[in-house]
Coordinates of C-alpha atoms and ligand atoms in Angstrom, one line a residue:
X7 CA -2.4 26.2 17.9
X8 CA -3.7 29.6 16.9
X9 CA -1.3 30.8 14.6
X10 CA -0.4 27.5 13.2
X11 CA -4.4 27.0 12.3
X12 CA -4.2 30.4 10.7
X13 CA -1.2 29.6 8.4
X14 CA -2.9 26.6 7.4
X15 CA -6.5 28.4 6.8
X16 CA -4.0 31.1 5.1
X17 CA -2.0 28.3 3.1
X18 CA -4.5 26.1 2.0
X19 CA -4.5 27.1 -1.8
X20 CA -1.3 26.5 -1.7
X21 CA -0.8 23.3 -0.5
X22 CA -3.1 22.2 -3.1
X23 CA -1.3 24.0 -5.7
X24 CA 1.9 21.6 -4.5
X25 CA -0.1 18.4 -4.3
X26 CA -1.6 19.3 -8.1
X27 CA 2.5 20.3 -9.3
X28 CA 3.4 16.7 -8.2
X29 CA 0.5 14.7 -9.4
X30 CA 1.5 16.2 -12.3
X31 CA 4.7 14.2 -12.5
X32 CA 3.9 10.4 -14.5
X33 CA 5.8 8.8 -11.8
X34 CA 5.1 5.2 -12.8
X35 CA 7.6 2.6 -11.5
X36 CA 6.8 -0.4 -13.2
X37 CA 7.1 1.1 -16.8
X38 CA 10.7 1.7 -17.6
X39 CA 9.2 4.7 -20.4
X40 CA 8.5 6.8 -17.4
X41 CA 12.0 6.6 -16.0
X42 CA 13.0 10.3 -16.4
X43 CA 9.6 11.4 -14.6
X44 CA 10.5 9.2 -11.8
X45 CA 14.0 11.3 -11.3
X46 CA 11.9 14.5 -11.9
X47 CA 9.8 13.5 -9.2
X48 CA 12.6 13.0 -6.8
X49 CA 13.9 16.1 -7.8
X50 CA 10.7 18.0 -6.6
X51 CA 11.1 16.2 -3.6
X52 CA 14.6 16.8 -2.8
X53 CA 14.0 20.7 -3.7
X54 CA 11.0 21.0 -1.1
X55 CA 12.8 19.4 1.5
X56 CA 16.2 21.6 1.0
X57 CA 13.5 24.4 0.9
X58 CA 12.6 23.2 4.7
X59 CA 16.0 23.7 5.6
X60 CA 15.9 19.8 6.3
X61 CA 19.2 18.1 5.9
X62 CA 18.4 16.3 2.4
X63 CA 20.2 13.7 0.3
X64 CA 18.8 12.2 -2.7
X65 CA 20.1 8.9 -2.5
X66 CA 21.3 7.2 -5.8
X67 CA 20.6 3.4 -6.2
X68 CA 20.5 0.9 -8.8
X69 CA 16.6 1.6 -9.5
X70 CA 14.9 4.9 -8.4
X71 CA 16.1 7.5 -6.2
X72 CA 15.1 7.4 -2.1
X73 CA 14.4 10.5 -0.7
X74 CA 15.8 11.4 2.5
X75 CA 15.5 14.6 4.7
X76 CA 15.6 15.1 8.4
X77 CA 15.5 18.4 11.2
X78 CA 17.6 18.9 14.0
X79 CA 18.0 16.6 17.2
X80 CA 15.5 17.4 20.2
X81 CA 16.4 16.4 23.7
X82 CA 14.0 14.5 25.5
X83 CA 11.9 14.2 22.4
X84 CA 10.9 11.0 20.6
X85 CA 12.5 10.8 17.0
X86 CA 9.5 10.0 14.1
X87 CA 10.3 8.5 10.8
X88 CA 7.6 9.3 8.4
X89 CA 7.5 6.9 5.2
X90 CA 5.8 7.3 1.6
X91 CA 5.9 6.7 -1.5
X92 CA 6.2 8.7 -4.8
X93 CA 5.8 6.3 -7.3
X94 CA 2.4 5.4 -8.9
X95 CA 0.6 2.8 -10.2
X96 CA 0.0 2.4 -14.3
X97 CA -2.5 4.7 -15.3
X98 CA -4.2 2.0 -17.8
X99 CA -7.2 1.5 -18.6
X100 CA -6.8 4.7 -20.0
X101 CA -10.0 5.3 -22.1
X102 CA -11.9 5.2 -18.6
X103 CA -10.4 8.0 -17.0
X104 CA -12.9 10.8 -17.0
X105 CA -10.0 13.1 -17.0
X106 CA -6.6 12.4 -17.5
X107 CA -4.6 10.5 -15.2
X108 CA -1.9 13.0 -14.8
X109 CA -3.9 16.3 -15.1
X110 CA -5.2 16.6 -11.6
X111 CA -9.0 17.7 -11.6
X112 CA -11.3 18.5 -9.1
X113 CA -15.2 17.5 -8.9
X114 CA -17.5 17.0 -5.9
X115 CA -14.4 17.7 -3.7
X116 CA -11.9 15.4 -4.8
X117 CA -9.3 15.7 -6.9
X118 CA -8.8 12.9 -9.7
X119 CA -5.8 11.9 -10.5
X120 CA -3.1 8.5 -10.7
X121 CA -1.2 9.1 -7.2
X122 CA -4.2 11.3 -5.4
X123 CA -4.3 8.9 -2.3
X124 CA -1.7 6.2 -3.1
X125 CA 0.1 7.9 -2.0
X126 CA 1.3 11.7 -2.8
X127 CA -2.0 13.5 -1.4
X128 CA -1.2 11.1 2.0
X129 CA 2.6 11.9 2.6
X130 CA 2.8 15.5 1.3
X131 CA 0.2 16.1 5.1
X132 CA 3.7 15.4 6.3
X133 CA 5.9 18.1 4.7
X134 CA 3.5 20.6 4.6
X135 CA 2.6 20.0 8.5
X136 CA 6.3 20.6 8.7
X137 CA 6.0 23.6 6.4
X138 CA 3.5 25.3 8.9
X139 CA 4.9 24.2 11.9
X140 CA 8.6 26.0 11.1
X141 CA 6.8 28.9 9.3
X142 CA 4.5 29.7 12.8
X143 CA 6.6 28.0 15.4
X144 CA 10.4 27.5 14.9
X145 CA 11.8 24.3 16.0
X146 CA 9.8 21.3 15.5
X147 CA 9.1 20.1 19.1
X148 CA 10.5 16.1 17.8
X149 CA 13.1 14.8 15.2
X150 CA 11.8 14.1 11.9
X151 CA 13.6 11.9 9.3
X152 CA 11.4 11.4 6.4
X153 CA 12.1 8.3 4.0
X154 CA 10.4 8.6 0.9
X155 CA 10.3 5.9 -1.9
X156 CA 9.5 5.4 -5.6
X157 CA 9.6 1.7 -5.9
X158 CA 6.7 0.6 -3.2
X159 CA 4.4 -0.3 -6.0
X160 CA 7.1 -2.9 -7.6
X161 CA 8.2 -4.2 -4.6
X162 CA 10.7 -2.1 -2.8
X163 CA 14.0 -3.7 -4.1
X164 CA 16.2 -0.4 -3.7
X165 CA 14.7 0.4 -0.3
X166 CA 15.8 -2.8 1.3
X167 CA 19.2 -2.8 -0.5
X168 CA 19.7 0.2 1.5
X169 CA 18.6 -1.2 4.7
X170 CA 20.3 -4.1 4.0
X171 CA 23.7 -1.7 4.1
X172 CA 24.2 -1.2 0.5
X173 CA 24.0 2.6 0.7
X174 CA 24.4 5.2 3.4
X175 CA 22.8 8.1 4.2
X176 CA 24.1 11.4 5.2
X177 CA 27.7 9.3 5.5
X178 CA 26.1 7.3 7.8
X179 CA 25.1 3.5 8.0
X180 CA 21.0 3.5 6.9
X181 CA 20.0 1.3 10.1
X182 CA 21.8 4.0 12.4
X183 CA 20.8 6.9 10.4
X184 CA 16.9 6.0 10.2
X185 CA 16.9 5.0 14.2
X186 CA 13.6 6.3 15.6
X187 CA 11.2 6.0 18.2
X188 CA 8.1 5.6 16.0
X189 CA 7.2 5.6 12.4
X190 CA 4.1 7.4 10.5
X191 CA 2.8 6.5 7.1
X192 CA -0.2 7.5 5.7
X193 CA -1.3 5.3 2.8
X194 CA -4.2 3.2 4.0
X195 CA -8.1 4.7 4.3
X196 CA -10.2 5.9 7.0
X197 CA -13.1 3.5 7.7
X198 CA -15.7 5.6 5.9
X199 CA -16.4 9.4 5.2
X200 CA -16.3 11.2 8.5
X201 CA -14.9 7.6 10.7
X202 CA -11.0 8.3 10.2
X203 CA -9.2 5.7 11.4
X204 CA -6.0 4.0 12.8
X205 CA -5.1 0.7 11.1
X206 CA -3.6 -2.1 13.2
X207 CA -3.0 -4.4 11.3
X208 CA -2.2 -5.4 7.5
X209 CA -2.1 -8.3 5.1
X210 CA 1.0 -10.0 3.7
X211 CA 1.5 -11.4 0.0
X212 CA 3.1 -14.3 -1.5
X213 CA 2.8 -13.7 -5.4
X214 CA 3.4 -15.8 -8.2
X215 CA 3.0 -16.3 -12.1
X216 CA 2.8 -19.6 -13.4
X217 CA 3.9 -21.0 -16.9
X218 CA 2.4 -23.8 -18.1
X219 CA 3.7 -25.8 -21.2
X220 CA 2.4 -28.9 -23.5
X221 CA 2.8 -29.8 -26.8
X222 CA 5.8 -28.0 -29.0
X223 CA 3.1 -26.1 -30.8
X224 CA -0.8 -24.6 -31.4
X225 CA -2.4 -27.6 -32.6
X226 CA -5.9 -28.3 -34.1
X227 CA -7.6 -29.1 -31.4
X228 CA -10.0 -31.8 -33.4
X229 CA -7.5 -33.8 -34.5
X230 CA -5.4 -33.7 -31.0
X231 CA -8.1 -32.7 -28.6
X232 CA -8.7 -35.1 -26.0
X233 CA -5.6 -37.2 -26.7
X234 CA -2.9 -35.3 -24.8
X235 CA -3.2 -32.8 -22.0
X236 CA -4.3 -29.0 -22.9
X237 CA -2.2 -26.0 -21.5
X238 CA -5.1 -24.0 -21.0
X239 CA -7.9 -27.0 -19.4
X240 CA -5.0 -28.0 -17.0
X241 CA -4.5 -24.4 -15.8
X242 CA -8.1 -23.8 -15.2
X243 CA -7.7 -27.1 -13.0
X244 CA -5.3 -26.6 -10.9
X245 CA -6.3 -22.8 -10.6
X246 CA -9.9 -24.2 -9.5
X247 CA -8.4 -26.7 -7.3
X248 CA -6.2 -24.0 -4.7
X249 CA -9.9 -23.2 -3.8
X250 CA -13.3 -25.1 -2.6
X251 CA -16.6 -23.9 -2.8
X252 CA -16.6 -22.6 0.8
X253 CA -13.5 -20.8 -0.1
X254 CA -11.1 -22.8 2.1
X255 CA -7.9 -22.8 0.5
X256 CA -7.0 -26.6 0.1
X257 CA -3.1 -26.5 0.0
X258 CA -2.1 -28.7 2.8
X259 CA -0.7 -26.7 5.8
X260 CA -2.1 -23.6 4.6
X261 CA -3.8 -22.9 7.4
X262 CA -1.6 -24.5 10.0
X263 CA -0.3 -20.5 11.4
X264 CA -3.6 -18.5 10.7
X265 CA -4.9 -18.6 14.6
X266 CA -8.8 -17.2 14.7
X267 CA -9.8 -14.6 15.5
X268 CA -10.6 -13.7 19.2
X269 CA -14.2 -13.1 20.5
X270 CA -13.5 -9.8 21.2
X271 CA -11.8 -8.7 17.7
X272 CA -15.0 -10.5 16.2
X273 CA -17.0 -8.1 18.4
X274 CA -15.0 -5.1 17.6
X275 CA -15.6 -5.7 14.0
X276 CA -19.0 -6.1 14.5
X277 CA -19.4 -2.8 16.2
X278 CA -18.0 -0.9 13.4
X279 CA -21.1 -1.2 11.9
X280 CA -20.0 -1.9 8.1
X281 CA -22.8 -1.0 5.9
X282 CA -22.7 -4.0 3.5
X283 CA -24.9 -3.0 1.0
X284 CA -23.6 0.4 0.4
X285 CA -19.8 -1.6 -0.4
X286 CA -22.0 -3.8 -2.5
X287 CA -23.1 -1.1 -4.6
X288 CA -20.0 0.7 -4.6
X289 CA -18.4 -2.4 -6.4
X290 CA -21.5 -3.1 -8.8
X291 CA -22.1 -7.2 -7.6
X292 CA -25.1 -8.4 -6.6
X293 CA -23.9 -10.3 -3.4
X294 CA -20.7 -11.0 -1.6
X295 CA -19.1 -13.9 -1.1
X296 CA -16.4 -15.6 0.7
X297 CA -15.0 -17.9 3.3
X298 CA -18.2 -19.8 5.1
X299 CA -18.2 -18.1 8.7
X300 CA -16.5 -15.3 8.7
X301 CA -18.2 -11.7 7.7
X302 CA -17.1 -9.4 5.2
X303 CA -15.0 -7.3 7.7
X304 CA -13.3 -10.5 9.0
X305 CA -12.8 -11.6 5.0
X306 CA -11.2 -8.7 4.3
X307 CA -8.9 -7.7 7.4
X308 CA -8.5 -10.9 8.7
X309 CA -8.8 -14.3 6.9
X310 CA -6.1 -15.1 4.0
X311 CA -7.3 -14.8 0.2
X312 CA -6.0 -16.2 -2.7
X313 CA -6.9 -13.9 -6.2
X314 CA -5.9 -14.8 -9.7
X315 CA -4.5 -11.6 -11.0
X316 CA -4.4 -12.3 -14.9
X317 CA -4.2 -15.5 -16.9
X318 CA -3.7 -16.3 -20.5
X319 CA -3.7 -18.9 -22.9
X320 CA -5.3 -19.6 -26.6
X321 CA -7.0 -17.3 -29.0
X322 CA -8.4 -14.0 -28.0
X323 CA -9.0 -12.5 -31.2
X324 CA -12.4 -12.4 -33.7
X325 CA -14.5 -15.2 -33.9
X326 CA -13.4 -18.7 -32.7
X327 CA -11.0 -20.5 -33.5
X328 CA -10.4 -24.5 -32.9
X329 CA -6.9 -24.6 -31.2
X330 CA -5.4 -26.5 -28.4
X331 CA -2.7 -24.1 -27.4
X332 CA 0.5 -24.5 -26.4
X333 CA 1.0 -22.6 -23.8
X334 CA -0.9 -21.0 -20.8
X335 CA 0.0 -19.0 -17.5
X336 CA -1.3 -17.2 -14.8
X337 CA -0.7 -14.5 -12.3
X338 CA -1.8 -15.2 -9.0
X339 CA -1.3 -14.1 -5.0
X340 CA -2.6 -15.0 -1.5
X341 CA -3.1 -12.1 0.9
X342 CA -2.0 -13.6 4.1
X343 CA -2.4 -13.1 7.4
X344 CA 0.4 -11.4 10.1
X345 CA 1.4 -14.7 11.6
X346 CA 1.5 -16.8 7.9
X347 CA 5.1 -17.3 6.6
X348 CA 5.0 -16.2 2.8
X349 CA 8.1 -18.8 2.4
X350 CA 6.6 -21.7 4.1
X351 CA 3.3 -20.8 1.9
X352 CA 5.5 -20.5 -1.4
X353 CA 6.8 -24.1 -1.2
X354 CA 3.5 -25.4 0.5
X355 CA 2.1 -24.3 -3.1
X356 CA 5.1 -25.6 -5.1
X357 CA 4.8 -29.3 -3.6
X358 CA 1.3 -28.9 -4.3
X359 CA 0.8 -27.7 -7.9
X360 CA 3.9 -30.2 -8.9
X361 CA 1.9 -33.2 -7.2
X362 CA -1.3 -31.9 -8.8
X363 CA 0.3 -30.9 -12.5
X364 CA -1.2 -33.1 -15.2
X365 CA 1.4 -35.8 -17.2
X366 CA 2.5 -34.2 -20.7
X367 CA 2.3 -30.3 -18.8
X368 CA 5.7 -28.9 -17.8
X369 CA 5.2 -26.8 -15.3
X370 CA 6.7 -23.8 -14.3
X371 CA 6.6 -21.9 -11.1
X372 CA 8.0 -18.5 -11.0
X373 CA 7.9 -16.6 -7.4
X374 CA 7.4 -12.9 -7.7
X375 CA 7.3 -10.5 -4.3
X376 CA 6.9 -11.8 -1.0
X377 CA 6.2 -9.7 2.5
X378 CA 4.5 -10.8 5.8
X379 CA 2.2 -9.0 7.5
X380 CA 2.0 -7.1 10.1
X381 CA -0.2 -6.2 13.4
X382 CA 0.6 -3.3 15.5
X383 CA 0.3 -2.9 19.7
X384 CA -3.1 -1.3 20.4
X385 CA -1.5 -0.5 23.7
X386 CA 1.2 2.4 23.2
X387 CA 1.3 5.9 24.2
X388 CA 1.9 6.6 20.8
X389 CA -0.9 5.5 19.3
X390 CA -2.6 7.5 21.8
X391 CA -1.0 10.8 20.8
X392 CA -1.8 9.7 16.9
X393 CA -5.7 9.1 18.4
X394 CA -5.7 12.9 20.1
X395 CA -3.8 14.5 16.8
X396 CA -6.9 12.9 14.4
X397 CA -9.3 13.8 16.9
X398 CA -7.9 17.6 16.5
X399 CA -7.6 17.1 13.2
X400 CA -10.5 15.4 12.0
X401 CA -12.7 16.5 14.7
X402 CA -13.5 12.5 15.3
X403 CA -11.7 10.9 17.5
X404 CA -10.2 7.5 15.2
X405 CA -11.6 4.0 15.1
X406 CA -9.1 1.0 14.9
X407 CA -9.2 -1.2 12.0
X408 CA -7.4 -3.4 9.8
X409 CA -7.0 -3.5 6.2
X410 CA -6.4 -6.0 3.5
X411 CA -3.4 -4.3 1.5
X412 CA 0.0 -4.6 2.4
X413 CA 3.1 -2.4 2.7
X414 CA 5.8 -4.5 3.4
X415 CA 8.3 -2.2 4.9
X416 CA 5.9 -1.8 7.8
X417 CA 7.4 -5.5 8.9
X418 CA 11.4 -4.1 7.9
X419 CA 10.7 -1.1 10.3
X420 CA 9.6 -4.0 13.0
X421 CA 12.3 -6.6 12.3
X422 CA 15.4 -4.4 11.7
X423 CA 14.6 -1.0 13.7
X424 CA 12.4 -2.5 16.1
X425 CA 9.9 0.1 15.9
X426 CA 5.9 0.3 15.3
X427 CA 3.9 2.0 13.1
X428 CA 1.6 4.4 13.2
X429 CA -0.9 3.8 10.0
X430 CA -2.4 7.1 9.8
X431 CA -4.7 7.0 6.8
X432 CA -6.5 10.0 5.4
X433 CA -8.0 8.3 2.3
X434 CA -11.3 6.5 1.7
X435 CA -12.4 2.9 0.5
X436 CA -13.7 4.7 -2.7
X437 CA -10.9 6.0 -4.1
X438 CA -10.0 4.0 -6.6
X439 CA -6.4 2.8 -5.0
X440 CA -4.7 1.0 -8.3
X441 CA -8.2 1.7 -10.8
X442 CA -9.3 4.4 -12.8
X443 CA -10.4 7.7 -11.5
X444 CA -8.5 7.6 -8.7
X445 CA -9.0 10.1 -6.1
X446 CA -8.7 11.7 -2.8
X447 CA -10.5 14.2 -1.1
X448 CA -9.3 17.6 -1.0
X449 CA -11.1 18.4 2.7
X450 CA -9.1 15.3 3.8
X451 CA -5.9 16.2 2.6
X452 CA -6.3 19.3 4.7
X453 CA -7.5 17.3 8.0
X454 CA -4.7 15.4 7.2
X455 CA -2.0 18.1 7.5
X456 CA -4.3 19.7 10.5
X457 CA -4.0 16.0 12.1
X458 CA -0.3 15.7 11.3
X459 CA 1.0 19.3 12.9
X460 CA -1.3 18.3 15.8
X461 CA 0.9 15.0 16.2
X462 CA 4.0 16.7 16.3
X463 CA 2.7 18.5 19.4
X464 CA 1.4 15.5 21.0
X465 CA 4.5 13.5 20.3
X466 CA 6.9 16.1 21.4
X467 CA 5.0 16.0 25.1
X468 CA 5.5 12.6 25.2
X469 CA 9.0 12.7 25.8
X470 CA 11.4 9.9 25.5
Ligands
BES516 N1 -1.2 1.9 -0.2 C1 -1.1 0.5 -0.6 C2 -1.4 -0.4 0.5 C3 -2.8 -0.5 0.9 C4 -3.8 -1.0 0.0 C5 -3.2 -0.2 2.2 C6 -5.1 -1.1 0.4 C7 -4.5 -0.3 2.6 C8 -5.5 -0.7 1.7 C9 0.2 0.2 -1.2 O1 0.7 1.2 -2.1 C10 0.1 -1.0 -2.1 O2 -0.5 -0.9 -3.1 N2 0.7 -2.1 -1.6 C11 0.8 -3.3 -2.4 C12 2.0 -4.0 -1.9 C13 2.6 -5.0 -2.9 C14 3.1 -4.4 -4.1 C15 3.7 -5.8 -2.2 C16 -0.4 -4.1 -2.3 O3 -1.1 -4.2 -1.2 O4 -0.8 -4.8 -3.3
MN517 MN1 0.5 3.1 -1.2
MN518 MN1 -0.4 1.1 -4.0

């Protein structure tokens, strides 16, 4: 693609220059104080894709704007829906940014800032591949519709009112209007620097908090301790008890849809060569740990988890204090695997915490978001045009792997569209996803929009 590999050599300033404007933009969804950021984010978005000449509509919903934006119809041509998302995580804790969250900054290669990887440095590839592409070669050789969120981080609830038919786009019903052949998203990792990767396969979640409740108030806990049951002792009880010292999850029929894995997914695993002590010392622990007979790989990608996210209870302040509180509460979640049911898990856990809930505790159980996982078809001549395009792209051709997160509209795309995924990701496993100092590489993000025009090409010669 001579000329097209020119313009992007040419261009590359500024793309940067556009990923920097819109890492700019505080686009945190879960904070209702960055609400106007979160329209002036969409705004940027709608203008660059009007700018394409793509046919845009910023559609309004009871949360956050969805972008949409599509180019002409090709005959004989397989359509692509390309997903992302522009809303952010919290910046906090914000004292240990090394620069500030929203003031992109660039050391060793990267820049650093809240949104770098997850996920504006990973979608913008996208536009910009379309950018080149009609700048150097006309018509794009496929249709593109591009469906670009800003609630993924808080669980989506606008995107599937709209495919449940509460909105339409372009006057048109969503499930008929987002039709395609294929989807692309790029928000998940290569396997290490210079191993990009496709990702087959992703984790599920069933989160929950849970509000536990004993006497009517604080009380000294020398003249009631040990007469009626504390908040905070029976939380750290049942918390313990969802997990045994081989890290089997005990609720019963929690495992009843997790099938093993097969010899030869063990194998491929294997062969990936994971360099355990370098992830180690990336994290700062001493040793991992896990479920007994299964590797770190297999842990990660392809055994279910359960994490407490936050808990609470009692005094936190100065000094100590003799109390028995009153209250105490948790946030919790289980990354599950493709085939596990997040509703069968949610009342597998109910049953179990009410059956296991000390008397004199009320107990309250409060389910938060819920999304299966997801495994793709290794065998698809799509996913062997993605392969070529990274190998363009990245000079490497891609290993497949798996990864622990989820993004639960990868399922919606399967269940109501009927259509894989493609899980093109440019980032790394050190960038700090959801922490401080997040970051993406800037040599990447231009591999990535290399990659990304080279799929066009590849996709368009596919046919239909
Ligand atoms: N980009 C991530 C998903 C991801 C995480 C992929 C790690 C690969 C590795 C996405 O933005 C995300 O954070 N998803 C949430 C989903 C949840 C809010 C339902 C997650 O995994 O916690
Ligand atoms: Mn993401
Ligand atoms: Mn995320």
């Amino acid at each position: 693609m001579p000329n097209l590999a020119e313009y992007l050599e040419a261009n590359a300033n500024q793309f940067q220059e556009a990923l920097f404007e819109l890492l700019r933009i505080p686009s945190v969804s879960a904070d209702p104080a960055y609400s106007e950021d979160m329209g002036r984010a969409a705004d940027w978005l709608t203008e660059k894709f009007e700018k394409l000449g793509l046919k845009t509509e910023r559609i309004t919903t009871s949360s956050y704007p969805i972008l949409y934006a599509e180019s002409p119809s090709v005959a004989d041509a397989p359509v692509v829906l390309v997903y992302g998302h522009y809303d952010v995580q919290p910046p906090d804790p914000l004292d240990e940014w090394e620069t500030p969250a929203f003031e992109p900054s660039v050391r060793n290669g990267n820049v650093y800032a809240r949104g770098a990887t997850d996920d504006k440095g990973q979608f913008l590839t996208h536009l910009l591949s379309v950018e080149a592409w009609l700048a150097t070669r006309g018509p794009l050789p496929v249709q593109i519709k591009f469906l670009i969120e800003g609630e993924e981080e808080c669980g989506s609830e606008a995107l599937n009112e709209l495919l449940d038919g509460k909105y339409t786009i372009l006057g048109r019903p969503p499930l008929e209007a987002l039709e395609a052949d294929v989807a692309v998203i790029s928000d998940t990792s290569q396997f290490g620097p210079g191993r990009p990767a496709i990702t087959y396969g992703l984790k599920g979640i069933a989160y929950f908090q849970l509000n536990l409740t004993g006497p009517n108030q604080d009380l000294h806990s020398g003249s009631f301790g040990g007469a009626v049951s504390n908040p905070a002792n029976a939380l750290a009880a049942l918390l313990a008890s969802l997990i045994d010292g081989d890290g089997r999850i005990q609720i019963p029929g929690f495992y009843d849809d997790v099938g093993g894995l097969t010899e030869s997914e063990r194998k491929q695993f294997e062969e990936l060569g994971f360099d355990e002590a370098a992830f180690k010392q990336q994290i700062g622990v001493g040793a991992v740990t896990g479920e007994k007979g299964f590797s770190t790989l297999e842990r990660k990608w392809a055994r279910p988890t359960f994490d407490i996210n936050g808990l609470w209870s009692g005094y936190q302040g100065e000094g100590a204090k003799t109390v028995l509180p009153a209250r105490a509460g948790a946030k919790f979640s289980f990354r599950l695997v493709p085939a596990q049911d997040p509703e069968k898990i949610a009342s597998a856990l109910k049953s179990y915490l009410q059956e296991h809930c000390p008397p004199g505790i009320e107990l309250e159980l409060q389910e938060m978001h819920h999304a299966p996982g997801v495994v793709v078809p290794l065998e698809s001549p799509y996913l062997s045009a993605a392969s070529r395009a990274i190998e363009a792209g990245f000079g490497k051709s891609p290993v497949y792997i798996r990864e622990g997160g989820s993004i639960p509209i990868v399922t919606s795309f399967k269940t109501l569209l009927n259509m894989d995924t493609l899980l093109l990701g440019w980032g790394q496993n050190d960038d700090n996803m959801h922490s401080p100092n997040e970051k993406f590489s800037l040599e990447d993000f231009q591999k990535g929009i290399r990659s990304s025009a080279h799929l066009w090409e590849e996709l368009g010669q596919l046919g239909r």
